[in-house]
Coordinates of C-alpha atoms in Angstrom, one line a residue:
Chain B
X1 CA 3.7 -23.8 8.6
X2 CA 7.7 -24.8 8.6
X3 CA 10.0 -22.1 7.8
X4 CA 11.8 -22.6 4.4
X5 CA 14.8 -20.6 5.5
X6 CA 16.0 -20.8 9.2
X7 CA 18.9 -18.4 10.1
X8 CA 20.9 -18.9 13.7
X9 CA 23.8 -17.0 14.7
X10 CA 25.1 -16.3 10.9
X11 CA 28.4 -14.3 11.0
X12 CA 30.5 -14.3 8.1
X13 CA 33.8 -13.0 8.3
X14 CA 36.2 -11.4 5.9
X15 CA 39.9 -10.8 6.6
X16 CA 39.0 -9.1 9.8
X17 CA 35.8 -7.4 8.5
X18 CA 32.1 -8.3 9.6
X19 CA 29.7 -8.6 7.2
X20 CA 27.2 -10.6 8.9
X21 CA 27.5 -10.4 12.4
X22 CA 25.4 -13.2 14.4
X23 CA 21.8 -12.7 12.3
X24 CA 19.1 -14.6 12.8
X25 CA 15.6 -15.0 11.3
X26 CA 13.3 -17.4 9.2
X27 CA 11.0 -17.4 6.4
X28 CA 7.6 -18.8 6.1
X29 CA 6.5 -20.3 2.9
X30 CA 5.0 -18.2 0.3
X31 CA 5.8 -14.6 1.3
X32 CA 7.6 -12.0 -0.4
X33 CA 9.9 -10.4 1.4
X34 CA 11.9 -6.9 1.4
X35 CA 15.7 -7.7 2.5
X36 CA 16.4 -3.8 2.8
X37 CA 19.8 -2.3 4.0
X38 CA 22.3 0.2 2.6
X39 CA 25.2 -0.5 0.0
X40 CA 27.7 -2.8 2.1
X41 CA 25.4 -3.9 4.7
X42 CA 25.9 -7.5 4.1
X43 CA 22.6 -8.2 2.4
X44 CA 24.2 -10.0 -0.9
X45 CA 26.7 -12.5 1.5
X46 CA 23.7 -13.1 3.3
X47 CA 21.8 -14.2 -0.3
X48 CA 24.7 -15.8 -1.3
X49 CA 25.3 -17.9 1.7
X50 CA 21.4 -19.1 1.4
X51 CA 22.5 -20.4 -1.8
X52 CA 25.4 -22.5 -0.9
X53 CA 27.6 -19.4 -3.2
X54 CA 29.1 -18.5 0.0
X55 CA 30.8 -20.2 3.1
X56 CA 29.1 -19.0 6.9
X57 CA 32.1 -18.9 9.3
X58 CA 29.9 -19.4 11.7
X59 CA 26.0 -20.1 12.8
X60 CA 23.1 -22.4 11.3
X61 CA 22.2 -22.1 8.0
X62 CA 18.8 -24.6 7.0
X63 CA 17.5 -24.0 3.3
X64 CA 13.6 -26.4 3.2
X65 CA 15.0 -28.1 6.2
X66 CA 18.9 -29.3 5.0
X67 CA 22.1 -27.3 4.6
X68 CA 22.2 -25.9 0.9
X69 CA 25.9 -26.6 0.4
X70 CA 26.2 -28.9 -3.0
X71 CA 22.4 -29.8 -2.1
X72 CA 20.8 -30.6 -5.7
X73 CA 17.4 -31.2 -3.6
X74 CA 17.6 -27.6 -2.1
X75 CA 19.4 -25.7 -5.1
X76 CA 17.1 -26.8 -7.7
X77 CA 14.7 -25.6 -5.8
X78 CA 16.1 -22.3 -5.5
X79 CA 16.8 -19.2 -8.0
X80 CA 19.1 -16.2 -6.9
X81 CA 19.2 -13.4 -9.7
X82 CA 22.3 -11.3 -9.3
X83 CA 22.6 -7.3 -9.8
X84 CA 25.5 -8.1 -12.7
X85 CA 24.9 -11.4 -14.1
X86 CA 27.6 -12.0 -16.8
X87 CA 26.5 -15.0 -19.0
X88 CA 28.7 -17.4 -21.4
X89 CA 28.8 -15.7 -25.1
X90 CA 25.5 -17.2 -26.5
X91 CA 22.3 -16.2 -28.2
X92 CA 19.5 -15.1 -25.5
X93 CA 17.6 -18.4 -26.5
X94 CA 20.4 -20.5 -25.3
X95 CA 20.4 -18.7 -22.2
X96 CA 16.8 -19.2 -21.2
X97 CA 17.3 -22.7 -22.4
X98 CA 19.7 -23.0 -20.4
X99 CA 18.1 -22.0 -17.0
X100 CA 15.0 -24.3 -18.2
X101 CA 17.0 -27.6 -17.6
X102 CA 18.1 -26.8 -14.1
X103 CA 14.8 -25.3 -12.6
X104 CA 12.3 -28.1 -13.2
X105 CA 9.4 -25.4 -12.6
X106 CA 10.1 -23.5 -15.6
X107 CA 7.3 -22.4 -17.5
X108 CA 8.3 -22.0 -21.0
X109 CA 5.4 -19.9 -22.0
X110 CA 5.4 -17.5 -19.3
X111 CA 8.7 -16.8 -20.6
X112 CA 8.1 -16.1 -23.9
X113 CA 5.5 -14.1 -22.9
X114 CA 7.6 -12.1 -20.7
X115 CA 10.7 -11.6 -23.3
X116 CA 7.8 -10.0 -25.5
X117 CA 6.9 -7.8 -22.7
X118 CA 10.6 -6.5 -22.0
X119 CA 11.0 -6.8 -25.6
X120 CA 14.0 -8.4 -25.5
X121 CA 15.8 -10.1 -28.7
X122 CA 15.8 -13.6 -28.2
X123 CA 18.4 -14.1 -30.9
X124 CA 20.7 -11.6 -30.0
X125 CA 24.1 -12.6 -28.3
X126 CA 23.9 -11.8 -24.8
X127 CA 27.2 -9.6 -24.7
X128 CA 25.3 -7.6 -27.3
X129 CA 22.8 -6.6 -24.7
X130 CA 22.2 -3.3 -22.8
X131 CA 22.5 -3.5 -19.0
X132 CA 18.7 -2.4 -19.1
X133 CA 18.3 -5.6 -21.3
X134 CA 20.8 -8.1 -19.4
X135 CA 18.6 -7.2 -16.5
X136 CA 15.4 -8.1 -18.2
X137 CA 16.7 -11.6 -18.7
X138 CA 17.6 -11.7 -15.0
X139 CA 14.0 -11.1 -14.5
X140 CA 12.8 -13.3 -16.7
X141 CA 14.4 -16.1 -16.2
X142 CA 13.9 -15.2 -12.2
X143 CA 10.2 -15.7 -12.4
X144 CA 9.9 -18.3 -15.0
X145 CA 12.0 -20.4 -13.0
X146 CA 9.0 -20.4 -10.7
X147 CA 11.6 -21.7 -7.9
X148 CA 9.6 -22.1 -4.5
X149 CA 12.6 -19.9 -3.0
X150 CA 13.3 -17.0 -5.5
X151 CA 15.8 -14.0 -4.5
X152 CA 16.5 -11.2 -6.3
X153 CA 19.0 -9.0 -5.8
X154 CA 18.8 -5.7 -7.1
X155 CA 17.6 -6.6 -10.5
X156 CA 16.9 -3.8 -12.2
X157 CA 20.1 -1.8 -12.9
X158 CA 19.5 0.2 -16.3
X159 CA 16.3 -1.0 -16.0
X160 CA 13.6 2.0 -17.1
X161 CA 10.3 2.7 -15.0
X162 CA 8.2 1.2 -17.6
X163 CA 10.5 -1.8 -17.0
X164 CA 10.2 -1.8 -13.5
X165 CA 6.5 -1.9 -13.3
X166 CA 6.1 -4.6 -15.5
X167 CA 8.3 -6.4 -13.9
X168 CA 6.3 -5.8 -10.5
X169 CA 2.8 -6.7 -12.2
X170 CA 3.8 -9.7 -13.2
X171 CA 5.8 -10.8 -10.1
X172 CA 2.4 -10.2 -8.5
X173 CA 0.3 -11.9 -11.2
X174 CA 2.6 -15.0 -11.4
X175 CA 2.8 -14.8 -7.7
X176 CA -1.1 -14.7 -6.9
X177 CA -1.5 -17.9 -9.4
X178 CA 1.8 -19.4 -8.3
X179 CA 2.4 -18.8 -4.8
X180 CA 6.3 -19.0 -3.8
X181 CA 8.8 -17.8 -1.2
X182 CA 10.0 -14.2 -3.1
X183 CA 13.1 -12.2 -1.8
X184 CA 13.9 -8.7 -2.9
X185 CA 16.6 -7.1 -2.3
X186 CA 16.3 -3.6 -3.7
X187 CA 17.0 0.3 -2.8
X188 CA 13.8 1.2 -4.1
X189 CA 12.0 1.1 -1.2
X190 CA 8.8 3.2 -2.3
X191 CA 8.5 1.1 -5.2
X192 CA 8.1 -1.9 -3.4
X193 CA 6.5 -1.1 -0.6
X194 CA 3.3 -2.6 -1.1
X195 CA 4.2 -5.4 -2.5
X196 CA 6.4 -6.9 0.3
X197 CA 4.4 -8.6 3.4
X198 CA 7.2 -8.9 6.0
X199 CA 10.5 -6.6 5.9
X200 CA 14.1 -7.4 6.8
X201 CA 16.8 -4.8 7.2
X202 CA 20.1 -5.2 7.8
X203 CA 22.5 -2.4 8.4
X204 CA 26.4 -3.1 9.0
X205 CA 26.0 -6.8 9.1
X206 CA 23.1 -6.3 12.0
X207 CA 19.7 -7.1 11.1
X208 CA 17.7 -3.8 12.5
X209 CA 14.1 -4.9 11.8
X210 CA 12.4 -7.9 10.9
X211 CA 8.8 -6.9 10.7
X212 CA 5.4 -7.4 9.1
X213 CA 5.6 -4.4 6.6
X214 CA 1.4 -3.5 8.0
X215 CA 2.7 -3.2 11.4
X216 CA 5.3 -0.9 10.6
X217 CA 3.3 1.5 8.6
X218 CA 2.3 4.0 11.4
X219 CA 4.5 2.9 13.5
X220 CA 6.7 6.0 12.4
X221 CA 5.6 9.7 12.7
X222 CA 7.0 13.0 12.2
X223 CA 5.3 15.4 15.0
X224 CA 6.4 19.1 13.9
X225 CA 5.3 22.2 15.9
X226 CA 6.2 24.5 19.0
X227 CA 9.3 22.6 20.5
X228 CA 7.5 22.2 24.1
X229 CA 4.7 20.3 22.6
X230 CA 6.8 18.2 20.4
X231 CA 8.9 17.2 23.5
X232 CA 5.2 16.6 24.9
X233 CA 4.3 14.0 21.9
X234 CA 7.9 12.5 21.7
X235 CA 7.9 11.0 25.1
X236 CA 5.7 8.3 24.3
X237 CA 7.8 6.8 21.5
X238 CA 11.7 6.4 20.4
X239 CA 12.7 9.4 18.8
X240 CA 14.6 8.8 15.7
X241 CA 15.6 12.1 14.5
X242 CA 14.9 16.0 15.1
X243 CA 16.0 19.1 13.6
X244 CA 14.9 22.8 14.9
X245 CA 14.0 26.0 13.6
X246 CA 14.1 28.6 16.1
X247 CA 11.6 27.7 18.4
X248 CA 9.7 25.3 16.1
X249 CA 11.1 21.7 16.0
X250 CA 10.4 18.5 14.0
X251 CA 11.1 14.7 15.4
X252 CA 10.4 11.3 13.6
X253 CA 9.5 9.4 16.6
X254 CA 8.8 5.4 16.5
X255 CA 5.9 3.7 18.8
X256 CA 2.6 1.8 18.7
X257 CA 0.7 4.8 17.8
X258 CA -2.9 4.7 17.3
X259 CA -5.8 7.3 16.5
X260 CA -5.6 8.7 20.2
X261 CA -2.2 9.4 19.0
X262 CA -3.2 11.3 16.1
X263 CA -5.8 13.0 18.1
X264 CA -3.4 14.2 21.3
X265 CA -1.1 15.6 18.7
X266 CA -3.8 17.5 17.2
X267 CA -4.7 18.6 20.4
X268 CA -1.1 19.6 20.9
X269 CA -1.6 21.8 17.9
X270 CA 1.1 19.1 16.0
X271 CA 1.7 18.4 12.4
X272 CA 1.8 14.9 11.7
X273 CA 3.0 12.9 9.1
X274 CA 3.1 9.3 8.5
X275 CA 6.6 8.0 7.2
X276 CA 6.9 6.1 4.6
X277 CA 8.7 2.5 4.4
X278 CA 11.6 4.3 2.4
X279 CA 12.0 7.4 5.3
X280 CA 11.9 4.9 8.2
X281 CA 14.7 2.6 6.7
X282 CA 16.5 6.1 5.8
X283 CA 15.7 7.3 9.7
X284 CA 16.7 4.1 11.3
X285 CA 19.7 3.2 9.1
X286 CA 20.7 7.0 9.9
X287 CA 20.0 6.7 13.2
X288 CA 22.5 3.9 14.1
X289 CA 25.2 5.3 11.4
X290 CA 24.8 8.6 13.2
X291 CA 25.0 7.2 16.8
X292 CA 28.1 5.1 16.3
X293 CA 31.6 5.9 17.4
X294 CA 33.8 6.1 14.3
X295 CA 35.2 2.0 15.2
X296 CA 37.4 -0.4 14.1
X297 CA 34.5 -1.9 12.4
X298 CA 33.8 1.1 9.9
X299 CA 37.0 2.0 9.4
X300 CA 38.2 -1.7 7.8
X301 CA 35.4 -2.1 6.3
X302 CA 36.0 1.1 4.2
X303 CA 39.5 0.0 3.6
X304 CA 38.0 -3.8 2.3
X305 CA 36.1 -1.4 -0.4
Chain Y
X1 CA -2.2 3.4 -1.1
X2 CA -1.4 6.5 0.7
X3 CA 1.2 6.3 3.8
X4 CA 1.1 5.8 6.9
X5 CA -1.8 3.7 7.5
X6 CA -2.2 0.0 7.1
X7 CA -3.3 -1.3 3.8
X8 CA -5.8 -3.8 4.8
X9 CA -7.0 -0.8 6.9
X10 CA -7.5 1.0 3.5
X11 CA -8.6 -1.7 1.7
X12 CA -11.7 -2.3 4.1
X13 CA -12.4 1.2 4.1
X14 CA -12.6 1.0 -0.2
X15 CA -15.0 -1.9 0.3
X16 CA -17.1 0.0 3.1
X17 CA -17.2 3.4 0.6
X18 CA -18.7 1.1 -2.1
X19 CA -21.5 0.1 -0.2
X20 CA -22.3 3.0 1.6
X21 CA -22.2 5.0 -1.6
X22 CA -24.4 1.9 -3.3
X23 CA -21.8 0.9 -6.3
X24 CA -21.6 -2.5 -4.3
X25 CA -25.0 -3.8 -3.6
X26 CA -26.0 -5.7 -0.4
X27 CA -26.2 -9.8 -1.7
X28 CA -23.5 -8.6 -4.4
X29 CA -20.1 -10.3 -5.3
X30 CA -17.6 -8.2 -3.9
X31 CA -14.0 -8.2 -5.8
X32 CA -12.2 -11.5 -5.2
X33 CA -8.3 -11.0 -3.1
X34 CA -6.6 -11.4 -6.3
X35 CA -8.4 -8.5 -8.2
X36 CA -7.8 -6.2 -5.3
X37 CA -4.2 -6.9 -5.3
X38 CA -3.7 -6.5 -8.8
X39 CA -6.3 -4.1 -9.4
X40 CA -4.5 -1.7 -6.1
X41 CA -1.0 -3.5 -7.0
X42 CA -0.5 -4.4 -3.4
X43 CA 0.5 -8.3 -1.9
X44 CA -2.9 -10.3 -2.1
X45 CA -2.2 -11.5 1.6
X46 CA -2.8 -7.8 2.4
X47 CA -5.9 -7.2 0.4
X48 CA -7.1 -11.2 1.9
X49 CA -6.5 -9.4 5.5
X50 CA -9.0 -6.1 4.6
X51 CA -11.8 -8.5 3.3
X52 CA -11.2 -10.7 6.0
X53 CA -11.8 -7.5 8.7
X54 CA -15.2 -7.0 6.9
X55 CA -16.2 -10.6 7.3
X56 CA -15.2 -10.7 10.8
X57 CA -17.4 -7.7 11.2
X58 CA -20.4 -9.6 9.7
X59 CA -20.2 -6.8 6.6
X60 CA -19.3 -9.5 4.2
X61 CA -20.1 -13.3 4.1
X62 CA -18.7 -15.8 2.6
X63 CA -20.4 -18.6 0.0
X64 CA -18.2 -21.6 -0.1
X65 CA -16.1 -22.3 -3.3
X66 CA -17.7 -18.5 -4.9
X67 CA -17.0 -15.8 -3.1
X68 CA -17.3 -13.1 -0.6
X69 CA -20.3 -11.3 -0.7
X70 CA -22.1 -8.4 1.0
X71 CA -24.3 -9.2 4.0
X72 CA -28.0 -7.6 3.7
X73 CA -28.2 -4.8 6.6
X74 CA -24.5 -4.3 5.8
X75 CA -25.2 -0.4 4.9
X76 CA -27.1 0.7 7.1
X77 CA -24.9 -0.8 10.0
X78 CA -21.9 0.8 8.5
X79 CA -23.9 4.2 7.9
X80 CA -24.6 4.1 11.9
X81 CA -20.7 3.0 12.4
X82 CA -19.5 6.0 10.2
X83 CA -21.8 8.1 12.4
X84 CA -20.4 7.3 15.2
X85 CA -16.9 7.8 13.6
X86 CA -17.8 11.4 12.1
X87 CA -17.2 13.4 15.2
X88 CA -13.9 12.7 16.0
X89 CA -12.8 12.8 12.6
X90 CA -14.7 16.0 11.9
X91 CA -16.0 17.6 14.7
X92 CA -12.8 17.6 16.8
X93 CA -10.6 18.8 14.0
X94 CA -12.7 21.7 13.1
X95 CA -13.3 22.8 16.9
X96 CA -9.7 22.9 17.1
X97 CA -8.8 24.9 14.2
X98 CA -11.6 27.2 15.5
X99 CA -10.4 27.5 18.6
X100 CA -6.4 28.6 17.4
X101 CA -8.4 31.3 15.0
X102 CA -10.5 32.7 18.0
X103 CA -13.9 31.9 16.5
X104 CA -16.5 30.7 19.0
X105 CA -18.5 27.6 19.5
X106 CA -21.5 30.0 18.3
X107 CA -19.8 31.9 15.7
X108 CA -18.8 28.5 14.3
X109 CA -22.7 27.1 14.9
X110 CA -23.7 30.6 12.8
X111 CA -21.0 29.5 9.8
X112 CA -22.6 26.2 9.5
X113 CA -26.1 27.9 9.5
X114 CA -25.3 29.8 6.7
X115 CA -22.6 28.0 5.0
X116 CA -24.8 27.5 1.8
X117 CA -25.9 30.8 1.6
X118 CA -22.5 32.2 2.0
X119 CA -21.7 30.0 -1.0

């Protein structure tokens, strides 16, 4: 299967600050993917540069095999929802319309269907609607587009749990019947977990992990217990993170741990708990934050905020 | 899905409880990939990896352009597999505990013995 997306070397430059700094990856067709990383960590210029929004200063960027820059056969093939879309002054029919003419897999139906489900007023102006509502239409128009290459960044702000889900469901529904190359980028990690197959994060410009999202469940553990044996369980993995309590201590340690794992800590008279997706990005984002001398690189890059 | 353990892992396992507990019948049509995934709300190519497990195992088989469905014999091999399983998911736990709280091997054998009397 060819990649649709083929990253090499990306860095992307901004008076002096990194925001991508040499990142590599690709993605196979027909996956959703979680691009995960703090705020600032370079995951937006990285979406934007996919979409020909943004100039690489340097490294390979290959969108369905071309370069996406002013590339009608690439971008019409492509949809990239934003986290604050501002549209023209225009009733929300005129919007969807308008996205129908440049994606030609636009189902119309689908998304009347879906403004019924987010209830949204199609004959409202759009600088009438709520930010819960603006989001909606992101959504909407981000899966009725149907584009083979679909991001999303952060769609959902004002967006309510009811919302959310539906807008999950039918991402999975449309994407079962419909299979395409999804990106999400989102914070809510828990929430997405087990929807996303394969798992980017990027942290300071760096990407950290690129991973199937099954292999990594298990892969983290927190071992708590008498400090001797968690010292004893830790050495077979990278530990992540530990805090004691006297003579009691409790790591997050990462490996290829297994049941014999599970059983030697219970042996070792060990607590052990599985991390979730959400704690391991939160340990290993943490982790390299943590473990960093305060640089150049941080300090500029606060100043660029 | 709870953590910490593969999906596909937990899928299987689903699949496995139905037929050992008899709500999925051997020669029955077992939930297609798509169902599981909305049905659990997880990415179908993770549900399409824990029915595939079971077919590699020879639990499920597959009838071309229907479905997957379950292999005759599939409970009773899974009933010796779970068997085999049960001690070191059980046994060793509860020796252990036993062991930190000072109660014996026979001590523990007497519990057992009595358990439902005691209750």
């Amino acid at each position: 299967m060819s990649p649709v997306v083929t990253v090499t070397d990306l860095t992307k430059r901004y008076r002096g600050v990194t925001a991508l700094d040499r990142v590599s990856f690709s993605l196979t067709e027909n996956r959703i993917y979680g691009l995960l990383g703090r705020n600032g960590a370079g995951k937006t210029t990285l979406m934007q540069i996919l979409t020909a929004q943004n100039f690489a200063t340097s490294g390979e960027v290959t969108v369905f095999g071309e370069q996406p820059y002013e590339n009608e056969r690439v971008l019409s093939r492509t949809s990239f929802i934003k986290e604050s879309q501002t549209y023209p002054s225009m009733g929300v029919h005129h919007v969807l319309r308008a996205a129908s003419l440049v994606h030609p897999g636009w189902d119309d139906e689908f998304a009347q269907q879906l403004t019924d489900d987010f209830r949204l007023p199609l004959r409202r102006n759009v600088r009438k609607l709520s930010r819960g509502m603006l989001s909606s239409l992101g959504i909407i128009i981000g899966l009725a587009s149907r584009a083979p290459l679909t991001f999303f960044d952060e769609p959902y702000l004002g967006l309510d749990a009811v919302a959310r889900q539906i807008f999950y469901d039918r991402l999975l529904a449309d994407y079962t019947e419909h299979p395409r190359t999804v990106v999400l980028s989102t914070h809510l990690i828990d929430e997405v977990s087990e929807l996303i197959e394969h798992v980017l994060l990027i942290d300071a410009g760096r990407l950290l992990l690129d991973a199937e999202a099954e292999t990594l469940r298990g892969q983290v553990l927190t071992v708590s217990g008498p400090t001797a044996a968690v010292d004893e369980f830790t050495r077979t993995g990278a530990e992540l993170h530990r805090t004691r309590l006297g003579g009691t201590a409790r790591a997050t340690v990462r490996g290829d741990f297994g049941p014999a794992d599970h059983d030697r800590a219970r042996t070792l008279g060990l607590m052990l708990e599985a991390s979730s997706l959400q704690d391991t990005v939160v340990r290993l984002t943490t982790a390299r934050t943590g473990s960093a001398p305060a640089g150049a690189e941080a300090t500029s890059k606060e100043k660029f905020r | 899905m709870e953590d910490g353990r593969p999906i596909f892992l937990q899928i299987a396992e689903l699949l496995e409880n139905s037929i050992l507990d008899g709500t999925l019948a051997e020669e029955e049509q077992v939930p297609s990939t798509n169902e599981l995934a909305a049905f659990h709300r997880i990415n179908p190519a993770t549900a399409a990896k824990g029915v595939h497990k079971l077919v590699d195992d020879g639990t499920l088989y597959k009838k071309r352009g229907i479905g997957m469905f379950v292999s005759s014999g599939a409970r009773a091999k899974l009933r010796g597999r779970r068997r085999d399983e049960f001690a070191r998911q059980y046994v060793q736990p509860l020796l252990t505990e036993a062991r930190k709280l000072g109660i014996d091997p026979a001590e523990l054998k007497h519990m057992i013995d009595t358990w439902e009397e005691i209750r």
